[in-house]
PDB file of C-alpha atoms in Angstrom:
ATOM      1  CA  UNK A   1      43.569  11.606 -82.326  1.00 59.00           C
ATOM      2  CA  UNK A   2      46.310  13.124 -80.113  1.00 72.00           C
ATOM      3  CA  UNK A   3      45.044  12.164 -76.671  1.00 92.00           C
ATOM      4  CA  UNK A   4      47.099  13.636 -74.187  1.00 95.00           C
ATOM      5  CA  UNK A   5      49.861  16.032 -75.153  1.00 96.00           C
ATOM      6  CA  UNK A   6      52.361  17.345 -73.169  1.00 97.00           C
ATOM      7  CA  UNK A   7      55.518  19.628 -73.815  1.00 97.00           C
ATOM      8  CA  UNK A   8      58.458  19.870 -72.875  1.00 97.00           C
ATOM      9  CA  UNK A   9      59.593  16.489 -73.162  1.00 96.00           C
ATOM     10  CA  UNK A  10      63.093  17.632 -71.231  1.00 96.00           C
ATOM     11  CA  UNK A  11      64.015  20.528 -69.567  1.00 97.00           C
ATOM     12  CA  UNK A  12      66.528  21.322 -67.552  1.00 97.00           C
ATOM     13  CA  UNK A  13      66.303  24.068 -64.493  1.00 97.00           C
ATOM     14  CA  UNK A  14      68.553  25.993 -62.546  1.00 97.00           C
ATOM     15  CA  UNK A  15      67.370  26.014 -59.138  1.00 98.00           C
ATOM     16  CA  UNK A  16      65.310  29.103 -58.145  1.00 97.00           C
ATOM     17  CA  UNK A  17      64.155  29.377 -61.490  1.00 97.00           C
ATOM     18  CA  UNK A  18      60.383  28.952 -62.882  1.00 96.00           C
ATOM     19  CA  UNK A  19      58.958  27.480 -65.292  1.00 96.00           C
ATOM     20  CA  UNK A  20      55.075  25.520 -66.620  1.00 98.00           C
ATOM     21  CA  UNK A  21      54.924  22.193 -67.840  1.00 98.00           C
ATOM     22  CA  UNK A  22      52.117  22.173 -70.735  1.00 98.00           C
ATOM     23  CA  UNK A  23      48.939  19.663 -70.708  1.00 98.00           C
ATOM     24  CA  UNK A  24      46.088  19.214 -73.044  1.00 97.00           C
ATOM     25  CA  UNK A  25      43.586  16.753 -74.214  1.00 97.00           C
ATOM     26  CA  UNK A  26      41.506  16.429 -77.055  1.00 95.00           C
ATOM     27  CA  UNK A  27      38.687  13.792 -75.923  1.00 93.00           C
ATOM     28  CA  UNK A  28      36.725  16.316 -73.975  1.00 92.00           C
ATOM     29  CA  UNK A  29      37.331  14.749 -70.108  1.00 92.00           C
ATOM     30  CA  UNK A  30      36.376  16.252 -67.231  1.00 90.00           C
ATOM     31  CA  UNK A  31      39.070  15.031 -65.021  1.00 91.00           C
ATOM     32  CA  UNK A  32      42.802  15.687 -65.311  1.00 93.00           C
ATOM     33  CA  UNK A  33      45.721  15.061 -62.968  1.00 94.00           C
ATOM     34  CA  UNK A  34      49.689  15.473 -62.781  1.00 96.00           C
ATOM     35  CA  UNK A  35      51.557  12.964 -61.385  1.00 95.00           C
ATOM     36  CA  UNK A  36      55.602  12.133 -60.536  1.00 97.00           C
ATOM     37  CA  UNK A  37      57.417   9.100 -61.258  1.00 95.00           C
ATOM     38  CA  UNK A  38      60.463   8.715 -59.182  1.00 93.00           C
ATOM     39  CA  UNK A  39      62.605   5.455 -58.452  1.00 86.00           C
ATOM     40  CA  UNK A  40      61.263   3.065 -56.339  1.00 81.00           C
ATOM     41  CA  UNK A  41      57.918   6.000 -55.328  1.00 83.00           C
ATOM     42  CA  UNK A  42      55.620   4.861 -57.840  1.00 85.00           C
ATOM     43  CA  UNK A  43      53.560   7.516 -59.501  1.00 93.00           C
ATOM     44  CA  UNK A  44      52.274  10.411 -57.105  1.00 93.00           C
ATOM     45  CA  UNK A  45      49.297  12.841 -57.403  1.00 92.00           C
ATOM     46  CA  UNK A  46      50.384  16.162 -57.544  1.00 95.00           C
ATOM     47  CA  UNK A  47      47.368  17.999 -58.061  1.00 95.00           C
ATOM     48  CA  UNK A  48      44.011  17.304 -60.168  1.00 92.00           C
ATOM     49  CA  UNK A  49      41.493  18.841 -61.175  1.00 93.00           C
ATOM     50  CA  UNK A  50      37.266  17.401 -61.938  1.00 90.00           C
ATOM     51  CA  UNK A  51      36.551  20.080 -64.305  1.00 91.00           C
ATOM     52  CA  UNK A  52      37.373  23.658 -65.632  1.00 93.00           C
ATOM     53  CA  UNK A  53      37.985  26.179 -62.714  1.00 94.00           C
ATOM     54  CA  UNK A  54      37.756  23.315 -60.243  1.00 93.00           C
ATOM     55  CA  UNK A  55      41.579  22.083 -58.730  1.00 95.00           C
ATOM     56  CA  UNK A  56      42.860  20.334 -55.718  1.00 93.00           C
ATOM     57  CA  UNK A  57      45.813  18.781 -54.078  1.00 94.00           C
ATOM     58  CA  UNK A  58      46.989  15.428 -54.193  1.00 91.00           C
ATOM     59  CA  UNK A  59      49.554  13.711 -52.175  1.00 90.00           C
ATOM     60  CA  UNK A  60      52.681  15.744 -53.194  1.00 95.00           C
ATOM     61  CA  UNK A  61      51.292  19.410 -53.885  1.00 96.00           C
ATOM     62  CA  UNK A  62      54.443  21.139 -52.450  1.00 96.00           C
ATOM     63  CA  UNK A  63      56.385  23.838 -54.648  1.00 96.00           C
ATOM     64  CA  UNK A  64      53.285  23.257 -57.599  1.00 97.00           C
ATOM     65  CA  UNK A  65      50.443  25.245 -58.695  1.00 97.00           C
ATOM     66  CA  UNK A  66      48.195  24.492 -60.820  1.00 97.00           C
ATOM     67  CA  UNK A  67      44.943  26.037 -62.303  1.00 96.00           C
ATOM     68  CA  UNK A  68      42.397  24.483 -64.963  1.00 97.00           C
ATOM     69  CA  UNK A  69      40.604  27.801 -67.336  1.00 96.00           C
ATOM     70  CA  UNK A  70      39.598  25.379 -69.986  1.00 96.00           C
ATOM     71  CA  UNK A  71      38.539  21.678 -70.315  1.00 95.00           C
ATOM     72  CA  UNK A  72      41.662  20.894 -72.390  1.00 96.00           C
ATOM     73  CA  UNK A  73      44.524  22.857 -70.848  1.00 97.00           C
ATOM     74  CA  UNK A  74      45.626  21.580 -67.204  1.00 98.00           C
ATOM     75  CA  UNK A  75      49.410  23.100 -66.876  1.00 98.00           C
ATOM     76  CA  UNK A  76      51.675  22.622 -64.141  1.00 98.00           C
ATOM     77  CA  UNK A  77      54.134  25.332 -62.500  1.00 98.00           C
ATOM     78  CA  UNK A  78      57.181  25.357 -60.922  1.00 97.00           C
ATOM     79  CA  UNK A  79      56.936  28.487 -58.585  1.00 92.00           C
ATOM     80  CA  UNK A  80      60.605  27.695 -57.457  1.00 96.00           C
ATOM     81  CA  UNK A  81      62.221  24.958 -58.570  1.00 96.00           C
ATOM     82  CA  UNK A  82      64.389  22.372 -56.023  1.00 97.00           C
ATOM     83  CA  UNK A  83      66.741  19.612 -56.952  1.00 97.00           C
ATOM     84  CA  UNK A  84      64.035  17.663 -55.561  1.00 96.00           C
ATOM     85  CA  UNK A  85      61.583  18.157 -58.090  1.00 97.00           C
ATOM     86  CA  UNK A  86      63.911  16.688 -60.354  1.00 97.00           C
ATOM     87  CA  UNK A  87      61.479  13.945 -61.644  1.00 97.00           C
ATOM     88  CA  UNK A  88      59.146  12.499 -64.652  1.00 96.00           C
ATOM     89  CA  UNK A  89      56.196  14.341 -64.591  1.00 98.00           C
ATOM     90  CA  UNK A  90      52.670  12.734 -65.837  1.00 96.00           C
ATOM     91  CA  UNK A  91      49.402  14.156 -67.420  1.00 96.00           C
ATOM     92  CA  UNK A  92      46.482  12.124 -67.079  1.00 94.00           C
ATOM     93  CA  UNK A  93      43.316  12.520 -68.047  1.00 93.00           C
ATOM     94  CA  UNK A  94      39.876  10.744 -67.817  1.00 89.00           C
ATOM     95  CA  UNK A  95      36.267  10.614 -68.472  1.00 85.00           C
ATOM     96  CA  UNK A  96      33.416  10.641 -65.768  1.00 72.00           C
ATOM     97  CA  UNK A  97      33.572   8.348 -63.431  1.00 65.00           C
ATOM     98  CA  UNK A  98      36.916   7.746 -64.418  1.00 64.00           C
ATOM     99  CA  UNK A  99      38.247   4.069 -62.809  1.00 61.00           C
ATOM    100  CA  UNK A 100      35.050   3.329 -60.929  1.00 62.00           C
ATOM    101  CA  UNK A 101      32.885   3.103 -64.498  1.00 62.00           C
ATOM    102  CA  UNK A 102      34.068  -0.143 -66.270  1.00 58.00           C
ATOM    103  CA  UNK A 103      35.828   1.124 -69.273  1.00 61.00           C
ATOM    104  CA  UNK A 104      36.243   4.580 -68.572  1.00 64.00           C
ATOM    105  CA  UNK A 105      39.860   4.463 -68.046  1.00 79.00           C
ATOM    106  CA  UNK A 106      42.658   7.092 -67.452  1.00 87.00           C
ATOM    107  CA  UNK A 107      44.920   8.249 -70.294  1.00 90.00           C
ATOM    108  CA  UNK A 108      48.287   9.207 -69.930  1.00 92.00           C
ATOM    109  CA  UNK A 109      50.889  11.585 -71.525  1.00 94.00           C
ATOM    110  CA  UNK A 110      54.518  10.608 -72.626  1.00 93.00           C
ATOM    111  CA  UNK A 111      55.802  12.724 -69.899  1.00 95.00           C
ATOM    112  CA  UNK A 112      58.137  15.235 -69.116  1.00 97.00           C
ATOM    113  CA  UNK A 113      61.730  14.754 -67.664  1.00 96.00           C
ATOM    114  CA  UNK A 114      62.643  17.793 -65.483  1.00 97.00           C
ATOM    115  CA  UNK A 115      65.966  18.288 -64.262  1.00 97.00           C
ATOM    116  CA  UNK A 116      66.948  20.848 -61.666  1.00 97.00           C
ATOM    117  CA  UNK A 117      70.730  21.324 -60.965  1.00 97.00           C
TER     118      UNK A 117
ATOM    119  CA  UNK B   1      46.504   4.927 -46.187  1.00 85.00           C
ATOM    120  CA  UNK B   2      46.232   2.194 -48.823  1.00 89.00           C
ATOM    121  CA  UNK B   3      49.724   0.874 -50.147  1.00 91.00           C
ATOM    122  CA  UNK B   4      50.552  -1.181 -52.968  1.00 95.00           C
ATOM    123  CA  UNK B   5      53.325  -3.816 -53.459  1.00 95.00           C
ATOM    124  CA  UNK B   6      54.717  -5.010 -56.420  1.00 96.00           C
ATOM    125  CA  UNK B   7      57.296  -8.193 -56.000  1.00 92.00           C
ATOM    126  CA  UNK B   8      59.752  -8.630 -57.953  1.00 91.00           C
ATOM    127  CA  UNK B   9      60.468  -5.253 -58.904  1.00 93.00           C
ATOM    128  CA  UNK B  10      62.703  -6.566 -61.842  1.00 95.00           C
ATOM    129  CA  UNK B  11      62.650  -9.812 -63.786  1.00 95.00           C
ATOM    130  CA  UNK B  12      64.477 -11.533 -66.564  1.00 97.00           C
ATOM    131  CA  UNK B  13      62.936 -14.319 -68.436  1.00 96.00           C
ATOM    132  CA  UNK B  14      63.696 -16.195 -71.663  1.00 97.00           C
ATOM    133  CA  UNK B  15      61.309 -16.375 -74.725  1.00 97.00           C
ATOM    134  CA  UNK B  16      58.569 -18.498 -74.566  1.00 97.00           C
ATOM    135  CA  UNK B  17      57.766 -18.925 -71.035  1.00 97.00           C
ATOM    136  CA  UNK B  18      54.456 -18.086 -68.729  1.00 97.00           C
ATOM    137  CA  UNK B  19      55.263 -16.209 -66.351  1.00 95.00           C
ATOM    138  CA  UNK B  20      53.481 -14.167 -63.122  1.00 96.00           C
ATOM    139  CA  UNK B  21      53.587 -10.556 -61.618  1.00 97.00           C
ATOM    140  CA  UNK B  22      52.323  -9.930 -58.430  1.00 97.00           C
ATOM    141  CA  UNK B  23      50.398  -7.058 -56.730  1.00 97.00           C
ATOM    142  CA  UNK B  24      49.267  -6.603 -53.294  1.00 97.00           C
ATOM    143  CA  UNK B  25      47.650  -3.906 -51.095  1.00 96.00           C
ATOM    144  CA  UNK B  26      47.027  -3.171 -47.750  1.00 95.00           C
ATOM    145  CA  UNK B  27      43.037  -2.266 -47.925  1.00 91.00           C
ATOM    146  CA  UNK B  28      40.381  -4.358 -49.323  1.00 87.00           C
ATOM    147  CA  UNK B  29      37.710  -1.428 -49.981  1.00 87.00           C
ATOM    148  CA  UNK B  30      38.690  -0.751 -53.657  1.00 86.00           C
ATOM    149  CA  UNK B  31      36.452  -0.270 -56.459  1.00 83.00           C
ATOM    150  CA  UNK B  32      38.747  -1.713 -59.263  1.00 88.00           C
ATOM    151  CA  UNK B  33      42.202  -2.626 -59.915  1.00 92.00           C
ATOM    152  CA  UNK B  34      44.301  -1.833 -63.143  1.00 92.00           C
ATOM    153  CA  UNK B  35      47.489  -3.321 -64.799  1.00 95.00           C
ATOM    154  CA  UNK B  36      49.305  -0.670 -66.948  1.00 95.00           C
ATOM    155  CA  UNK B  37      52.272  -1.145 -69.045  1.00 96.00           C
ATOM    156  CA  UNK B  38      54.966   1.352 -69.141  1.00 95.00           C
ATOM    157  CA  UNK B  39      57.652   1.558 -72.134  1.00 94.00           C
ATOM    158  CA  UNK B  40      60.943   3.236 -71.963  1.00 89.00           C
ATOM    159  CA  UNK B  41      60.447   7.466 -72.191  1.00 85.00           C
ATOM    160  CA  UNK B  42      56.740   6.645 -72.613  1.00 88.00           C
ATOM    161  CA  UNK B  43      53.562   6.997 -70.359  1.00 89.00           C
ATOM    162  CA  UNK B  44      51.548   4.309 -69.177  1.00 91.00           C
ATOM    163  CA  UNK B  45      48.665   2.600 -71.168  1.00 92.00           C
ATOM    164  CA  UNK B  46      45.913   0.564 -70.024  1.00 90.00           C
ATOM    165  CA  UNK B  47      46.369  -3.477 -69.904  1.00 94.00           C
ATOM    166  CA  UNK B  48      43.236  -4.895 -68.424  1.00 92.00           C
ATOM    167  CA  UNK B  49      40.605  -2.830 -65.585  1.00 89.00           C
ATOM    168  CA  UNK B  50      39.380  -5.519 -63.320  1.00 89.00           C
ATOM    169  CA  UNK B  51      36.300  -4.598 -61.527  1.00 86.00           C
ATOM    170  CA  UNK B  52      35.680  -5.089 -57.824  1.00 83.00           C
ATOM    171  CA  UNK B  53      32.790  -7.506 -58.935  1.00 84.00           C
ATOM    172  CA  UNK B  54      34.976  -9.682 -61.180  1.00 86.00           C
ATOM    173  CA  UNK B  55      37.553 -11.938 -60.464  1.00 90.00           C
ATOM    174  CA  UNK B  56      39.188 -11.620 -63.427  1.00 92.00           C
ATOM    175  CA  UNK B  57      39.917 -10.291 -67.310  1.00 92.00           C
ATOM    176  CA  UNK B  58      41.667 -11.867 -69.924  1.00 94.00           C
ATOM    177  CA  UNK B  59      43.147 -10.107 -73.356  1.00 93.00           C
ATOM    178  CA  UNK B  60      44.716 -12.131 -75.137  1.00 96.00           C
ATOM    179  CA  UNK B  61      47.479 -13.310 -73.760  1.00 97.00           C
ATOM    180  CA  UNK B  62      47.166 -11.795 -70.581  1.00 97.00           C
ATOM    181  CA  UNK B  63      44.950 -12.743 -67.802  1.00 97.00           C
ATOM    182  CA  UNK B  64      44.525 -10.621 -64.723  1.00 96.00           C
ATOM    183  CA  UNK B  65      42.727 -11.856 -61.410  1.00 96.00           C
ATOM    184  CA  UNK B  66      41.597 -10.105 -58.535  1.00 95.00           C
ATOM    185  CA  UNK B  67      41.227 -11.284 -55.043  1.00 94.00           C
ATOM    186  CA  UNK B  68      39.862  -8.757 -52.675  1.00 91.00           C
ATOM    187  CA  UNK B  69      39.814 -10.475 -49.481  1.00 91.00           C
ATOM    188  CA  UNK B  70      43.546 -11.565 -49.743  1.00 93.00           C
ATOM    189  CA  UNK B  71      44.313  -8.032 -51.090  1.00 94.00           C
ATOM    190  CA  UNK B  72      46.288  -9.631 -54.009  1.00 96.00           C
ATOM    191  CA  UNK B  73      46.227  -9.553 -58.341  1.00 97.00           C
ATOM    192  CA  UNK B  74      47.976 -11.372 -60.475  1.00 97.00           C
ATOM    193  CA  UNK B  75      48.707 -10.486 -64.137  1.00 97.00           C
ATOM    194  CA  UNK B  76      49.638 -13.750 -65.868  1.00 97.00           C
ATOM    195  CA  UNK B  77      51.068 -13.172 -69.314  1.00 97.00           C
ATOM    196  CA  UNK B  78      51.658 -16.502 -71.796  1.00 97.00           C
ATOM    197  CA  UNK B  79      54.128 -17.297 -73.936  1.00 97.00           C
ATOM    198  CA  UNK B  80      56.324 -14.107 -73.057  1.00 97.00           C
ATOM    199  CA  UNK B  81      58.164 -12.782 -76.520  1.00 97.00           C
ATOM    200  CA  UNK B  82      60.746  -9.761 -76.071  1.00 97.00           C
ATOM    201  CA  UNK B  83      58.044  -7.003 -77.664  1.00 97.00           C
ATOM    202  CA  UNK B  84      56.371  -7.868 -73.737  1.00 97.00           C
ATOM    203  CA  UNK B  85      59.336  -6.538 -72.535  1.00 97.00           C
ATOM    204  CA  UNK B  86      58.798  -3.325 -70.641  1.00 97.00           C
ATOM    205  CA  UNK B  87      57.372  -1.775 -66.755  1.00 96.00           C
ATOM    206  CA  UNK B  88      54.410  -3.450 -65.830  1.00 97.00           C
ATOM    207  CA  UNK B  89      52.395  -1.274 -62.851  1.00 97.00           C
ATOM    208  CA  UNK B  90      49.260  -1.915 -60.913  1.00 96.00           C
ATOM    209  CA  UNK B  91      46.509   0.471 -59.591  1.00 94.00           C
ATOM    210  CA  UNK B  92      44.063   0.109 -57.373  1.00 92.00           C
ATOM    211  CA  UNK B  93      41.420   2.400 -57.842  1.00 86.00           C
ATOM    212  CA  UNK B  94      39.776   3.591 -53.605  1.00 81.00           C
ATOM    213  CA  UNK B  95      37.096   5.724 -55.589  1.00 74.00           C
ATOM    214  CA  UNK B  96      36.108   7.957 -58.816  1.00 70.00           C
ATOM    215  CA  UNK B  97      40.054   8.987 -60.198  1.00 74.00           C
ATOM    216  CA  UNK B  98      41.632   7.907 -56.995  1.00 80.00           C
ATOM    217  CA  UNK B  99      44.351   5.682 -58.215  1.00 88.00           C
ATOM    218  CA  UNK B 100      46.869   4.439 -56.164  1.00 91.00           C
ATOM    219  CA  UNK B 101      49.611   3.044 -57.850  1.00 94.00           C
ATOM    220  CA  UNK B 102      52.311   0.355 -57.103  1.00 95.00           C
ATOM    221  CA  UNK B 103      55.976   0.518 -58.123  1.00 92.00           C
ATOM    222  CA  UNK B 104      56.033  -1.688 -61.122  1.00 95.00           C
ATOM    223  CA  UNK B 105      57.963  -4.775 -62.140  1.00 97.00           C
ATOM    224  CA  UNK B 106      60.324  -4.154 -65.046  1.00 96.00           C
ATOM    225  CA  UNK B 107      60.048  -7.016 -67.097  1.00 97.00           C
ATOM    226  CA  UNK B 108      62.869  -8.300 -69.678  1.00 97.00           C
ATOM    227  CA  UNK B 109      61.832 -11.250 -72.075  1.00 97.00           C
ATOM    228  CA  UNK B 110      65.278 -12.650 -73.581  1.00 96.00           C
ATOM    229  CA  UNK B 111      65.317 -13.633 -77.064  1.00 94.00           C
TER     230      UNK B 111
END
């Protein structure tokens, strides 16, 4: 059971350049969700997304697209990349209800480290 | 805008002993709150979900509490031993997948 799978695990980007960080699950959620880990920020929503061909912004959407064709595929894009999206970058994914139903809890990827010199 | 607080954000302990991590936040209206644990180069995974209805959940030997009023959790963990030692991070969760997470207490048990 891989859960949440997410590749690269490092990259490193010149600035200007593009690039997609890869997401997928294999427990059939509807909800999915990138998020960056900084020092001292906590984790931030990026974008999400409640189901296939259904996406949104979270807190930090800036310089990030996103778009959701399948249930199991939710990548991320760099459309321009800035030293300051030089972060950890989290794929989460959950069930229905996810957080609000006891026990149907969010599931997280090993993340991505993204540098961009 | 709801915040969350985690004090200390770093502590050092020696093997063997209980010990507390704190979590606050600034609004009361949450449906649930969740401890995560966060290893080196590795994502988070789930600890203990605390509903809005409970006051708290034990696993083993952790023990999470929830007080809404005072906006506060606890996660207690006994009898720390050095495989506990990693990022511990709260969540408190406003509505369906709206998480809101703190900044975590990195925790190092000392053999």
């Amino acid at each position: 059971n891989a859960g949440v799978t997410q590749t690269p695990k490092f990259q490193v980007l010149k600035t200007g350049q593009s690039m997609t960080l890869q997401c997928a699950q294999d427990m059939n959620h509807e909800y999915m969700s990138w998020y960056r880990q900084d020092p001292g920020m906590g984790l931030r929503l990026i974008h999400y997304s409640v189901g296939a061909g259904i996406t949104d912004q979270g807190e930090v959407p800036n310089g990030y697209n996103v778009s959701r064709s399948t249930t199991e595929d939710f990548p991320l894009r760099l459309l321009s990349a800035a030293p300051s999206q030089t972060s950890v970058y989290f794929c989460a994914s959950s069930p229905a209800n996810g957080g609000v139903s006891s026990g149907n809890t969010i599931y997280f990827g090993e993340g991505s480290w993204l540098t961009v010199v | 805008k709801q915040e969350v607080t985690q004090i200390p954000a770093a502590l050092s302990v020696p093997e063997g002993e209980n010990l507390v991590l704190n979590c606050s936040f600034t609004d009361s209206a949450i449906y649930n709150l969740q401890w995560f644990r966060q290893d080196p180069g590795k994502g988070l995974t789930s600890l203990l979900l605390i509903q809005s209805s409970q006051r708290e959940q034990t696993s083993g030997r952790l023990n999470a509490s929830l007080d809404k009023s005072s906006g506060r959790s606890t996660l207690y963990i006994a009898a720390s031993q050095p495989g506990d030692s990693a990022t511990y991070l709260c969540a408190v969760i406003g509505g369906t997948y709206k998480y809101i997470f703190g900044t975590g207490t990195r925790l190092k048990v000392l053999a």
